[in-house]
Tab-separated table of N, CA and C in Angstrom:
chain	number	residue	atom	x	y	z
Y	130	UNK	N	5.272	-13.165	-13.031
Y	130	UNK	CA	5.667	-11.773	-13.064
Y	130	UNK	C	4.672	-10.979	-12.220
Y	131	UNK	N	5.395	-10.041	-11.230
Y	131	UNK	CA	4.290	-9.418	-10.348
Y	131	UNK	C	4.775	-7.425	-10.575
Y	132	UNK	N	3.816	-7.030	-9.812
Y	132	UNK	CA	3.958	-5.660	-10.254
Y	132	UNK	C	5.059	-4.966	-10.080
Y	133	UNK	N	5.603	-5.542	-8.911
Y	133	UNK	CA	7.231	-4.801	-8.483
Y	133	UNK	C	8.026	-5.329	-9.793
Y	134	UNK	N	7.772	-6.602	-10.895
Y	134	UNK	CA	8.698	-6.944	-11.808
Y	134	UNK	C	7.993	-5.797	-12.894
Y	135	UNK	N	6.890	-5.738	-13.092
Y	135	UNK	CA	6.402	-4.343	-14.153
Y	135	UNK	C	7.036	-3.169	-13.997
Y	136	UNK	N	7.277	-2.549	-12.354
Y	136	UNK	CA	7.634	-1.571	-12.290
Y	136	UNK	C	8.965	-1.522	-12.669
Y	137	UNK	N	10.156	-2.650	-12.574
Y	137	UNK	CA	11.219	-1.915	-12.626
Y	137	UNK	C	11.594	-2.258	-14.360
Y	138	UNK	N	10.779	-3.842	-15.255
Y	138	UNK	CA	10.576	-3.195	-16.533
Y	138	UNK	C	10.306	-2.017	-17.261
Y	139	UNK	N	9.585	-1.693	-16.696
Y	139	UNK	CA	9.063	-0.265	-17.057
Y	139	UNK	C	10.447	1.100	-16.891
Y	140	UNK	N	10.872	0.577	-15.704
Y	140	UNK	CA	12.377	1.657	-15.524
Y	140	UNK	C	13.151	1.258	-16.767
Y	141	UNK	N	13.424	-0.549	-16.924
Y	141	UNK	CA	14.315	-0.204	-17.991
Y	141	UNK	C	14.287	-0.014	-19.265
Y	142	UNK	N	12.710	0.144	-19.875
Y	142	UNK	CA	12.627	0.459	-21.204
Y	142	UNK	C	12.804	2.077	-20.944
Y	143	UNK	N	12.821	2.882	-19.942
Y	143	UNK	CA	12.528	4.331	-20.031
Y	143	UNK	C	14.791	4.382	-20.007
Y	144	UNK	N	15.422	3.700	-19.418
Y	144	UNK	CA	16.738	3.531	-19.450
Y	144	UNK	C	16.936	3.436	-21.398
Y	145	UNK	N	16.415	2.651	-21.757
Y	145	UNK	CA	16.430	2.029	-23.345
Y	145	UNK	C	16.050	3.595	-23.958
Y	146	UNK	N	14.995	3.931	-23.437
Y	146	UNK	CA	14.890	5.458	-24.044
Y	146	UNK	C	15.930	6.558	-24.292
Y	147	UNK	N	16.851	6.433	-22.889
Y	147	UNK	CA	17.693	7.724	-22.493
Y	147	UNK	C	18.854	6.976	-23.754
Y	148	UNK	N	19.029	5.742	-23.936
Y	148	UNK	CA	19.872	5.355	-24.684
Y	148	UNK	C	19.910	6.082	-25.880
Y	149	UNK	N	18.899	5.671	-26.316
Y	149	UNK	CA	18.552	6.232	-27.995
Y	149	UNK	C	18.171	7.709	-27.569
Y	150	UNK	N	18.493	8.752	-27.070
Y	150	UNK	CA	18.310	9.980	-26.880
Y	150	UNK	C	19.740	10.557	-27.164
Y	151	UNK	N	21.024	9.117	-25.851
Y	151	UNK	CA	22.135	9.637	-26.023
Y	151	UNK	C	22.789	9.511	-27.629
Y	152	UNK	N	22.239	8.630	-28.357
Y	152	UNK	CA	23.215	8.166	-29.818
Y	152	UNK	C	23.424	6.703	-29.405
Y	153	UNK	N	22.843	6.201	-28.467
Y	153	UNK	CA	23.100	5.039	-28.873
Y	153	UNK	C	21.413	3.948	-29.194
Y	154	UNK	N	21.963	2.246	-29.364
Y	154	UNK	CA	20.965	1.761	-29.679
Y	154	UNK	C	19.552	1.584	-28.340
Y	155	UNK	N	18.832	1.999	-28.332
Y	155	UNK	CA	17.668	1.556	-27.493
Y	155	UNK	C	17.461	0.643	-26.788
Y	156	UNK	N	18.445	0.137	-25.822
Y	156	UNK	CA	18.416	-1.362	-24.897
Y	156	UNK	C	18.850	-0.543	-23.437
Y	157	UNK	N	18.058	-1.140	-22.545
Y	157	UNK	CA	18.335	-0.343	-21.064
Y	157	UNK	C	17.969	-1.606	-20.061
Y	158	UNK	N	19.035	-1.932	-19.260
Y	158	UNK	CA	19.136	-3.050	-18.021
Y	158	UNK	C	18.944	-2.279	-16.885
Y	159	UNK	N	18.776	-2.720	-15.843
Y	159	UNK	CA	18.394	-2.844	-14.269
Y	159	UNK	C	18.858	-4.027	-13.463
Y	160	UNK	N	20.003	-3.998	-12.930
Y	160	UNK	CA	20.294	-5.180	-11.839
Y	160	UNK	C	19.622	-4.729	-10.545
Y	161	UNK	N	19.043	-5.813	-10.204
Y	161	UNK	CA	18.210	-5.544	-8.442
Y	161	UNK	C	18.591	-6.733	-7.713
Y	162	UNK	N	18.949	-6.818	-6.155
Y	162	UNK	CA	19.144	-7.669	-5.274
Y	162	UNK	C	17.949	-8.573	-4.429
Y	163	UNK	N	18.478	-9.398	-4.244
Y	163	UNK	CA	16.804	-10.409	-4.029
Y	163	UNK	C	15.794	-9.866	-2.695
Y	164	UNK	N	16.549	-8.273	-2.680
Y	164	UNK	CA	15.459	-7.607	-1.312
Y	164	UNK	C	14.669	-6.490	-2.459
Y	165	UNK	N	15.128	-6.630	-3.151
Y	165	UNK	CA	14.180	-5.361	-4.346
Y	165	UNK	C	15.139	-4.292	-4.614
Y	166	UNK	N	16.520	-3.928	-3.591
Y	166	UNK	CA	17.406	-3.231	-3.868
Y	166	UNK	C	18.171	-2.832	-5.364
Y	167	UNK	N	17.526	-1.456	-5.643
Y	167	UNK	CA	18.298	-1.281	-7.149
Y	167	UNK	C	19.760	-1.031	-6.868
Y	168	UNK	N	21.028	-2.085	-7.604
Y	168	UNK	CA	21.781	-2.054	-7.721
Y	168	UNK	C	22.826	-1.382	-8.932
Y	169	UNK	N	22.478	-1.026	-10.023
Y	169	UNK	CA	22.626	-0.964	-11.141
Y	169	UNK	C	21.694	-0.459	-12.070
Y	170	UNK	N	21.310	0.543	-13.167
Y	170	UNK	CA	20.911	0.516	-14.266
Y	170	UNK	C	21.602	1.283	-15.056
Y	171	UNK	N	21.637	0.716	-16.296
Y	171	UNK	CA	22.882	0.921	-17.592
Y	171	UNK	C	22.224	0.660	-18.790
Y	172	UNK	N	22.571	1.501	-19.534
Y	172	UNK	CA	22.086	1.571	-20.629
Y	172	UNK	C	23.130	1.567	-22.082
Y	173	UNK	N	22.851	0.962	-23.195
Y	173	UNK	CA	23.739	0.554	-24.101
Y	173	UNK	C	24.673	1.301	-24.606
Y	174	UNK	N	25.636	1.753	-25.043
Y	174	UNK	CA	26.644	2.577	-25.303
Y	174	UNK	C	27.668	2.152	-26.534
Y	175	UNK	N	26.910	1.026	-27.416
Y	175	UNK	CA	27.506	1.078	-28.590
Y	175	UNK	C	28.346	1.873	-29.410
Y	176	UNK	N	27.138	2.662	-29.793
Y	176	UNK	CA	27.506	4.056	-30.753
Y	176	UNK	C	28.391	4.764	-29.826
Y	177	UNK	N	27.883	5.689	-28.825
Y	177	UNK	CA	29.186	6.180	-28.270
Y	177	UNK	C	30.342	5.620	-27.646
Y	178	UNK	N	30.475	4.810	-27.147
Y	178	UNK	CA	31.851	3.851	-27.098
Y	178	UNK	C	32.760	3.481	-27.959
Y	179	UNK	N	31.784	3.222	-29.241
Y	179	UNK	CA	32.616	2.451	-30.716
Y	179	UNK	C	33.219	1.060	-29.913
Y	180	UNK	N	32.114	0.726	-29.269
Y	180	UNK	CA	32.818	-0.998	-28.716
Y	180	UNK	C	30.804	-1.997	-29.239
Y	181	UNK	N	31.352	-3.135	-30.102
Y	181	UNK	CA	30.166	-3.461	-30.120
Y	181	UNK	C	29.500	-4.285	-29.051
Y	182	UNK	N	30.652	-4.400	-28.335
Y	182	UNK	CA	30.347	-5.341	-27.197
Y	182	UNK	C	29.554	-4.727	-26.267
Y	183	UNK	N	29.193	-3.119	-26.014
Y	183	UNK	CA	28.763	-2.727	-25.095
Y	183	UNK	C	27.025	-2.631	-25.038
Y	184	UNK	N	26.615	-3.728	-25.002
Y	184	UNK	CA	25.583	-3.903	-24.950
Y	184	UNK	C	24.877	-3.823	-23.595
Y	185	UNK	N	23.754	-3.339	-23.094
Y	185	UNK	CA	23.264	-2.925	-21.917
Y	185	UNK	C	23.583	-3.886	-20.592
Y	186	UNK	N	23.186	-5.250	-21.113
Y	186	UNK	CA	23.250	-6.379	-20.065
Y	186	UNK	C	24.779	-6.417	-20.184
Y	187	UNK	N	25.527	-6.728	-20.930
Y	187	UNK	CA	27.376	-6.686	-20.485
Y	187	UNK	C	28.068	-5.465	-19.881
Y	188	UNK	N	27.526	-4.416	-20.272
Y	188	UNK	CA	27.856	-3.607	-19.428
Y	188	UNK	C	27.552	-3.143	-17.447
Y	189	UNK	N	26.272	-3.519	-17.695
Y	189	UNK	CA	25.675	-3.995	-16.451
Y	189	UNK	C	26.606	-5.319	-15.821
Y	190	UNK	N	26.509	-6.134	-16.519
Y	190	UNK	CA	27.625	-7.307	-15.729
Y	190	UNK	C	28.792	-6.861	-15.493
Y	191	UNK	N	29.272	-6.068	-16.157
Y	191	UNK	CA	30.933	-5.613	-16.334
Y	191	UNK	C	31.263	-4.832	-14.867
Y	192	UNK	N	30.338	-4.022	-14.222
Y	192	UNK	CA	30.022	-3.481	-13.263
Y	192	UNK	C	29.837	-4.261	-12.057
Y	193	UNK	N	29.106	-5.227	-12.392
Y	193	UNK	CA	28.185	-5.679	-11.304
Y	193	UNK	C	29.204	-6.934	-10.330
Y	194	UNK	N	29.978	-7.713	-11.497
Y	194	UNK	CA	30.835	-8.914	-10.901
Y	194	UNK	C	32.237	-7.323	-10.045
Y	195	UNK	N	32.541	-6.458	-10.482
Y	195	UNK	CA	33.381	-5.706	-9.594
Y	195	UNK	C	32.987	-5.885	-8.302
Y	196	UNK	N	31.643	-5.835	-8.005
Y	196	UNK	CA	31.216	-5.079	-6.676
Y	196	UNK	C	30.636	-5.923	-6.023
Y	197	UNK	N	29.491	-6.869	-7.051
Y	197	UNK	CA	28.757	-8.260	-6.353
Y	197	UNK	C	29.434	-9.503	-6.498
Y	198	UNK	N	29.603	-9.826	-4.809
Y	198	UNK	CA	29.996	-11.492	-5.169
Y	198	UNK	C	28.895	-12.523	-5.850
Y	199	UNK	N	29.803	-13.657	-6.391
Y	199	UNK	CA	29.115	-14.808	-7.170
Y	199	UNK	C	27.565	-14.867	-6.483
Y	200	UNK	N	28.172	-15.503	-5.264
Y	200	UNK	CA	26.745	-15.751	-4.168
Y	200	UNK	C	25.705	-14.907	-4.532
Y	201	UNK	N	26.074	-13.223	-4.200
Y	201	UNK	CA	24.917	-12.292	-4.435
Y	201	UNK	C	24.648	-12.049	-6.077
Y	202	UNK	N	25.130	-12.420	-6.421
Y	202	UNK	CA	24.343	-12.462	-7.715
Y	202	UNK	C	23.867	-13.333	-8.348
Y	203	UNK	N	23.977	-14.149	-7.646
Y	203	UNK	CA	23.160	-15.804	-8.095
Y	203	UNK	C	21.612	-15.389	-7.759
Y	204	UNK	N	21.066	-14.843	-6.549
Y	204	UNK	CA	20.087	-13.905	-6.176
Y	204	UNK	C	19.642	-12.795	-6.425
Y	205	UNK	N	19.927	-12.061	-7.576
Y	205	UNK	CA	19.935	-10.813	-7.865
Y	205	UNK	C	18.844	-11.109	-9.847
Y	206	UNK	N	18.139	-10.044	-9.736
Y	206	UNK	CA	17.333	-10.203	-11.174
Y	206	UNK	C	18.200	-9.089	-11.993
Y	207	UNK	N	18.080	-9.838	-12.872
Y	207	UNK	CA	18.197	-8.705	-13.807
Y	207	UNK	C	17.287	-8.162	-15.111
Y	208	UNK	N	17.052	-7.217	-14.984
Y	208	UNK	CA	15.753	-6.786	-15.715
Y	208	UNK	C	16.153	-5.616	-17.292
Y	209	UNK	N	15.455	-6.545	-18.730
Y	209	UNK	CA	15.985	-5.817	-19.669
Y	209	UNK	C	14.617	-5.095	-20.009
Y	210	UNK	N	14.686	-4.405	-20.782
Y	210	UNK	CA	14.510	-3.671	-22.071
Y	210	UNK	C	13.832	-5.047	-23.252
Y	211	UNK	N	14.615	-5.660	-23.652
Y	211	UNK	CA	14.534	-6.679	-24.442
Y	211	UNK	C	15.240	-7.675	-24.063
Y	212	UNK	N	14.944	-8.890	-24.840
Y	212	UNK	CA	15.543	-9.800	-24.467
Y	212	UNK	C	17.286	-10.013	-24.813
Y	213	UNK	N	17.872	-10.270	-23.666
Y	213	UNK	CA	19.002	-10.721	-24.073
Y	213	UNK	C	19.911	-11.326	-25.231
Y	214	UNK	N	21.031	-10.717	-25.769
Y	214	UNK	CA	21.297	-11.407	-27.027
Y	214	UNK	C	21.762	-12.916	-26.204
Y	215	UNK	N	22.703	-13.898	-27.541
Y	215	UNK	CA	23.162	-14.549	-27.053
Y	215	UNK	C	24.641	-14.035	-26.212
Y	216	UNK	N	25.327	-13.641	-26.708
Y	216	UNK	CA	26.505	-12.596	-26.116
Y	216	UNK	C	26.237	-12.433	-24.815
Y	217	UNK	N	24.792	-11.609	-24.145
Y	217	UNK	CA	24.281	-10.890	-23.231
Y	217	UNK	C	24.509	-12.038	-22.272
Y	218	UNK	N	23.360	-13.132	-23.073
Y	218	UNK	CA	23.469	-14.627	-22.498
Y	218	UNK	C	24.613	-14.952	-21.622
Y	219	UNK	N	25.480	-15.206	-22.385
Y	219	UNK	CA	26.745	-15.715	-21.765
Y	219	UNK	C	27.348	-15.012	-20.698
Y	220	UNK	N	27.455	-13.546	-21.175
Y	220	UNK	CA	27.674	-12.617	-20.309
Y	220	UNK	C	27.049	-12.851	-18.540
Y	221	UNK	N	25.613	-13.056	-18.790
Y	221	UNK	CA	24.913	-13.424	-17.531
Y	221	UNK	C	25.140	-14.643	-16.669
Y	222	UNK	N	24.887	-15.783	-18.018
Y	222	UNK	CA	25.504	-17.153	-17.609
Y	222	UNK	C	26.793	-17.155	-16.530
Y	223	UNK	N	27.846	-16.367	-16.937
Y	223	UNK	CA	29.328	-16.026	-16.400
Y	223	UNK	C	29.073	-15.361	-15.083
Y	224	UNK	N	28.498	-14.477	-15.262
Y	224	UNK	CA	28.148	-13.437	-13.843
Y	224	UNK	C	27.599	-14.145	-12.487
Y	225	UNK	N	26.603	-15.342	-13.319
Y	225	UNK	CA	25.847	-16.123	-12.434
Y	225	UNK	C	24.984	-15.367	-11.936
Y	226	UNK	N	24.012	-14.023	-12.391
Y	226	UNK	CA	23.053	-13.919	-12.532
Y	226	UNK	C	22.084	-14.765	-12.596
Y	227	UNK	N	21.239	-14.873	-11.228
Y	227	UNK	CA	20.011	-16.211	-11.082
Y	227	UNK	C	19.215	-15.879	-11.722
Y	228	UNK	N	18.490	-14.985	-11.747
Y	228	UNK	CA	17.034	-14.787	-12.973
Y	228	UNK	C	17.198	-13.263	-13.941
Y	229	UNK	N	16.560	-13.805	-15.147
Y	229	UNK	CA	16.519	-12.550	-16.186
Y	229	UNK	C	14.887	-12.319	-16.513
Y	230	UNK	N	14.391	-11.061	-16.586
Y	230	UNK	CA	13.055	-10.608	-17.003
Y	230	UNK	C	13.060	-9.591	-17.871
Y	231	UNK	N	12.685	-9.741	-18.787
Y	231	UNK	CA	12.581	-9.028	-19.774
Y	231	UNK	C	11.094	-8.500	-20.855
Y	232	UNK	N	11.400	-7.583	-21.443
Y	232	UNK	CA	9.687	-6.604	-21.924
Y	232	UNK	C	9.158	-7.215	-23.343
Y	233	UNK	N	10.725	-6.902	-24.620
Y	233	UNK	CA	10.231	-7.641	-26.057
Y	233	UNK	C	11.186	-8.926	-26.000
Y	234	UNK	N	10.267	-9.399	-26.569
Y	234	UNK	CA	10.977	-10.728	-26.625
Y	234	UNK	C	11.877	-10.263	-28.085
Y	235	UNK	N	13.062	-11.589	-28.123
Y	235	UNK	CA	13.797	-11.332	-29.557
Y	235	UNK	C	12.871	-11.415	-30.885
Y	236	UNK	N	12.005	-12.552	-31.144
Y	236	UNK	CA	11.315	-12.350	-32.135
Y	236	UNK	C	10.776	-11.095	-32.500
Y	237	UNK	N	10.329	-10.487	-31.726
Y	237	UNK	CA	9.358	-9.479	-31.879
Y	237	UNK	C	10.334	-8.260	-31.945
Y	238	UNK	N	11.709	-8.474	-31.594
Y	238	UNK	CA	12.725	-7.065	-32.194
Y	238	UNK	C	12.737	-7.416	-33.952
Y	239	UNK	N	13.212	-8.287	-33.732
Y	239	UNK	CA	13.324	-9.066	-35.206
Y	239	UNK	C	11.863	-8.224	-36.397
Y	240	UNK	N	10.847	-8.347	-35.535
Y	240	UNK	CA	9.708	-7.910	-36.601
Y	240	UNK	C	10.086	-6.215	-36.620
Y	241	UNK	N	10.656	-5.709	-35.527
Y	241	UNK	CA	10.244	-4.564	-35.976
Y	241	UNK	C	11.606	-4.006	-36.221
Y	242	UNK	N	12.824	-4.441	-36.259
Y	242	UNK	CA	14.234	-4.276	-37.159
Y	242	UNK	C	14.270	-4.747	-38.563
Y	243	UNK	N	13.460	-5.601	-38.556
Y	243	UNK	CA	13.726	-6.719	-40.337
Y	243	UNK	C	14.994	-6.993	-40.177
Y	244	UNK	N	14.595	-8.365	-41.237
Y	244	UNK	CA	15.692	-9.458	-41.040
Y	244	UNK	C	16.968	-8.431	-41.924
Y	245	UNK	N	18.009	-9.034	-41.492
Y	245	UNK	CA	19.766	-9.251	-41.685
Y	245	UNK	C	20.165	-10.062	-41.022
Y	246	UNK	N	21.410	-10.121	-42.529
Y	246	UNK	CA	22.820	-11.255	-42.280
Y	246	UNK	C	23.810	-11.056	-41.097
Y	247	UNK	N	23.454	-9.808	-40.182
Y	247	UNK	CA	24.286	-9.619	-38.950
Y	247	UNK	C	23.620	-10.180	-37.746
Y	248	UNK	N	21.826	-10.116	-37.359
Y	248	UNK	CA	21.466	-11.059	-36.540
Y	248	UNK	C	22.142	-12.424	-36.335
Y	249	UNK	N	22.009	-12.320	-34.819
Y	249	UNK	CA	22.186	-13.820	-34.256
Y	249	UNK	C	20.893	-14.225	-33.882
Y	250	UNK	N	20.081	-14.990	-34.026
Y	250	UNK	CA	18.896	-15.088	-33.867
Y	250	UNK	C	19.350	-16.158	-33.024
Y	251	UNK	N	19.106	-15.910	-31.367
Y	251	UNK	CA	19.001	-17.087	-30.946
Y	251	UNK	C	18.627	-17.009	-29.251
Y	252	UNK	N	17.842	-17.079	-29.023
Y	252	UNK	CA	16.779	-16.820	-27.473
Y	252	UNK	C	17.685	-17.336	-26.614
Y	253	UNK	N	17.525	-16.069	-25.397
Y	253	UNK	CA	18.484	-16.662	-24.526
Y	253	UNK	C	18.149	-18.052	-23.436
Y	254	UNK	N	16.751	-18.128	-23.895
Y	254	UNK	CA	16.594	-19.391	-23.356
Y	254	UNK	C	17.742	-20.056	-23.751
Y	255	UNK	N	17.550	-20.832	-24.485
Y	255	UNK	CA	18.225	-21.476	-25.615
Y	255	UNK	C	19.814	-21.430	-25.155
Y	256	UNK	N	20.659	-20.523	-25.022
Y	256	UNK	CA	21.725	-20.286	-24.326
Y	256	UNK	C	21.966	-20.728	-22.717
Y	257	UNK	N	20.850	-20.471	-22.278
Y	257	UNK	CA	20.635	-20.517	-20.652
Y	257	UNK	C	20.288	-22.167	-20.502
Y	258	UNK	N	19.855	-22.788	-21.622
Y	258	UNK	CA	19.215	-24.191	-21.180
Y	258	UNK	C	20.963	-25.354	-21.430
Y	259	UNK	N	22.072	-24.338	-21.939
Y	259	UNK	CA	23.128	-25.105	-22.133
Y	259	UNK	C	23.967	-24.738	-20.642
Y	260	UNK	N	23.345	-24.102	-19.715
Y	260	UNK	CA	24.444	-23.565	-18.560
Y	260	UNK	C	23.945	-24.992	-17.469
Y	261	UNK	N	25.179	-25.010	-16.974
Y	261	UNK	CA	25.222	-25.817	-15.309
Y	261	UNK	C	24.710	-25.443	-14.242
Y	262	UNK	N	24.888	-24.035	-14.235
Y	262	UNK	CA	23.978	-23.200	-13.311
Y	262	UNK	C	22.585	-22.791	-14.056
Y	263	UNK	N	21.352	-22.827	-13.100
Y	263	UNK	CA	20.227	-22.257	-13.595
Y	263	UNK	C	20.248	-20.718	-13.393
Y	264	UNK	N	19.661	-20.420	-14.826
Y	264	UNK	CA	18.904	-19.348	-14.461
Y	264	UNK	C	17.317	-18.996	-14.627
Y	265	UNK	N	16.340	-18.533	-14.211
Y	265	UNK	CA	15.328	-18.257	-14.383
Y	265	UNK	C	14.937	-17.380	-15.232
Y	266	UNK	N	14.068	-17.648	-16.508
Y	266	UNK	CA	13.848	-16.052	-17.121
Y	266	UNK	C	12.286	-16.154	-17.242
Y	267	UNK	N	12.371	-15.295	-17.378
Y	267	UNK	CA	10.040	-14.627	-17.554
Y	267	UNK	C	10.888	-13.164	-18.988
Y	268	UNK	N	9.731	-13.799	-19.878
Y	268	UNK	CA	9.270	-13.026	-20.309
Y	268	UNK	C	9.164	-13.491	-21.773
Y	269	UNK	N	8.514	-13.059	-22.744
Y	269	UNK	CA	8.477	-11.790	-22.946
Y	269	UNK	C	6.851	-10.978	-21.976
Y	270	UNK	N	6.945	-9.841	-21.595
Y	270	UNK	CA	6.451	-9.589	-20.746
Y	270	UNK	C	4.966	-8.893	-21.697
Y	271	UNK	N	3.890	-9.086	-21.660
Y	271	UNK	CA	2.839	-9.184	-22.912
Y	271	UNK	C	2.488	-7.819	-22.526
Y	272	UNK	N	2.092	-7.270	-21.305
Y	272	UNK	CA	1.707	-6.389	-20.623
Y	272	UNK	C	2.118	-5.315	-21.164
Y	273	UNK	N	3.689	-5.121	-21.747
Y	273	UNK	CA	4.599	-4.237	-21.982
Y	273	UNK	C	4.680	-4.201	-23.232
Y	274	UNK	N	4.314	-4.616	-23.900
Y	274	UNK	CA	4.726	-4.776	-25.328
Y	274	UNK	C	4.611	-3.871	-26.186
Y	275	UNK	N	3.547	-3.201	-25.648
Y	275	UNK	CA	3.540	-1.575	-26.328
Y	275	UNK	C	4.590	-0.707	-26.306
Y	276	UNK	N	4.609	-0.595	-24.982
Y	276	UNK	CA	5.590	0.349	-24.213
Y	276	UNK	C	7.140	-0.250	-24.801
Y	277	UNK	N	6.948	-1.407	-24.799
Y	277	UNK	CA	8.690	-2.155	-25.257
Y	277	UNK	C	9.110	-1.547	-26.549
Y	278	UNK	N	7.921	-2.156	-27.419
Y	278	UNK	CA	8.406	-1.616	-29.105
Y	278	UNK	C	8.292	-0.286	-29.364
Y	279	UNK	N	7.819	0.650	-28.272
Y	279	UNK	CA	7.665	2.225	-29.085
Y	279	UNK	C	9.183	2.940	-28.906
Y	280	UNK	N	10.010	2.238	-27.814
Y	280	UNK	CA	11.503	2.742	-27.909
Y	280	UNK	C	12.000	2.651	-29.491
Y	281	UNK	N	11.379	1.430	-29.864
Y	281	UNK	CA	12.253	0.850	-31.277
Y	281	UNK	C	11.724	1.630	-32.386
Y	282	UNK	N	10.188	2.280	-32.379
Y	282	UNK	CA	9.857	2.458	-33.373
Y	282	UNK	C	10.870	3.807	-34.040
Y	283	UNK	N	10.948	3.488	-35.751
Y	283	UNK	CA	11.710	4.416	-36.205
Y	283	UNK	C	13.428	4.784	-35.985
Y	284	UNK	N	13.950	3.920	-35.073
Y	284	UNK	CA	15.026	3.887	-34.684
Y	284	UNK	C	15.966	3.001	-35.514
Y	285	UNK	N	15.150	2.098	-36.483
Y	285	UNK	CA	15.916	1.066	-37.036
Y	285	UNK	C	16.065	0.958	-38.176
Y	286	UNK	N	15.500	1.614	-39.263
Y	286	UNK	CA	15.010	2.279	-40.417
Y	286	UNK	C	15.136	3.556	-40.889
């Protein structure tokens, strides 16, 4: 992870911010092209949508396969907020999104949501290590970790 990957983490936890400002949950993506080109940033829209599917990274994909071919997005990062659900996973897997970077890792949402019977607890490694295509992920990003969990604080409770 190098500083141009800090900087545009850093964009998408402040995206994760505007989220939870608008009414929705605190998750904010960034798609970028393998020249550094920002292509995309989207932020979650749960609550106001009333779709649970609209989670930051699917919505970002939902966008992104319109406009980017397979090819260019096999080359393209995509940068969360947190780590990808499994959902998100697949979502990316599908898109063929080549690498994911991300700020909190899932465990560490987990500590600061507390456990429930609605978690899917399950790292998108873990999802990504069942795909044909690779993808690359970094993170959880240690650097950030402050900055990651203060979107969450109080938001979940």
């Amino acid at each position: 992870m190098d500083n141009r990957d800090i900087s545009f983490l850093r964009t998408a936890i402040d995206i994760a911010r505007l989220a939870r400002e608008h009414g929705n949950h605190p998750f904010g993506a960034i798609l970028v092209d393998g020249t550094g080109l920002e292509l995309f940033r989207v932020e979650n829209t749960v609550t106001t949508s009333r779709d649970v599917t609209c989670h930051a990274e699917t919505n970002l994909v939902r966008l992104a396969v319109r406009d980017v071919t397979p090819d260019q997005l096999s080359t393209c990062t995509l940068y969360c907020s947190t780590e990808p659900c499994a959902m998100c996973a697949g979502a990316i897997h599908w898109s063929r999104i080549g690498r994911v970077v991300f700020a909190l890792g899932v465990n560490d949402l987990i500590d600061i949501v507390g456990p429930s019977p609605e978690h899917l607890l399950l790292p998108c490694r873990e999802v990504f290590s069942h795909s044909a295509q690779p993808v690359q992920v970094e993170g959880p990003c240690l650097e950030l970790d402050r900055e990651a969990r203060a979107v969450h604080t109080g938001f979940w409770r």
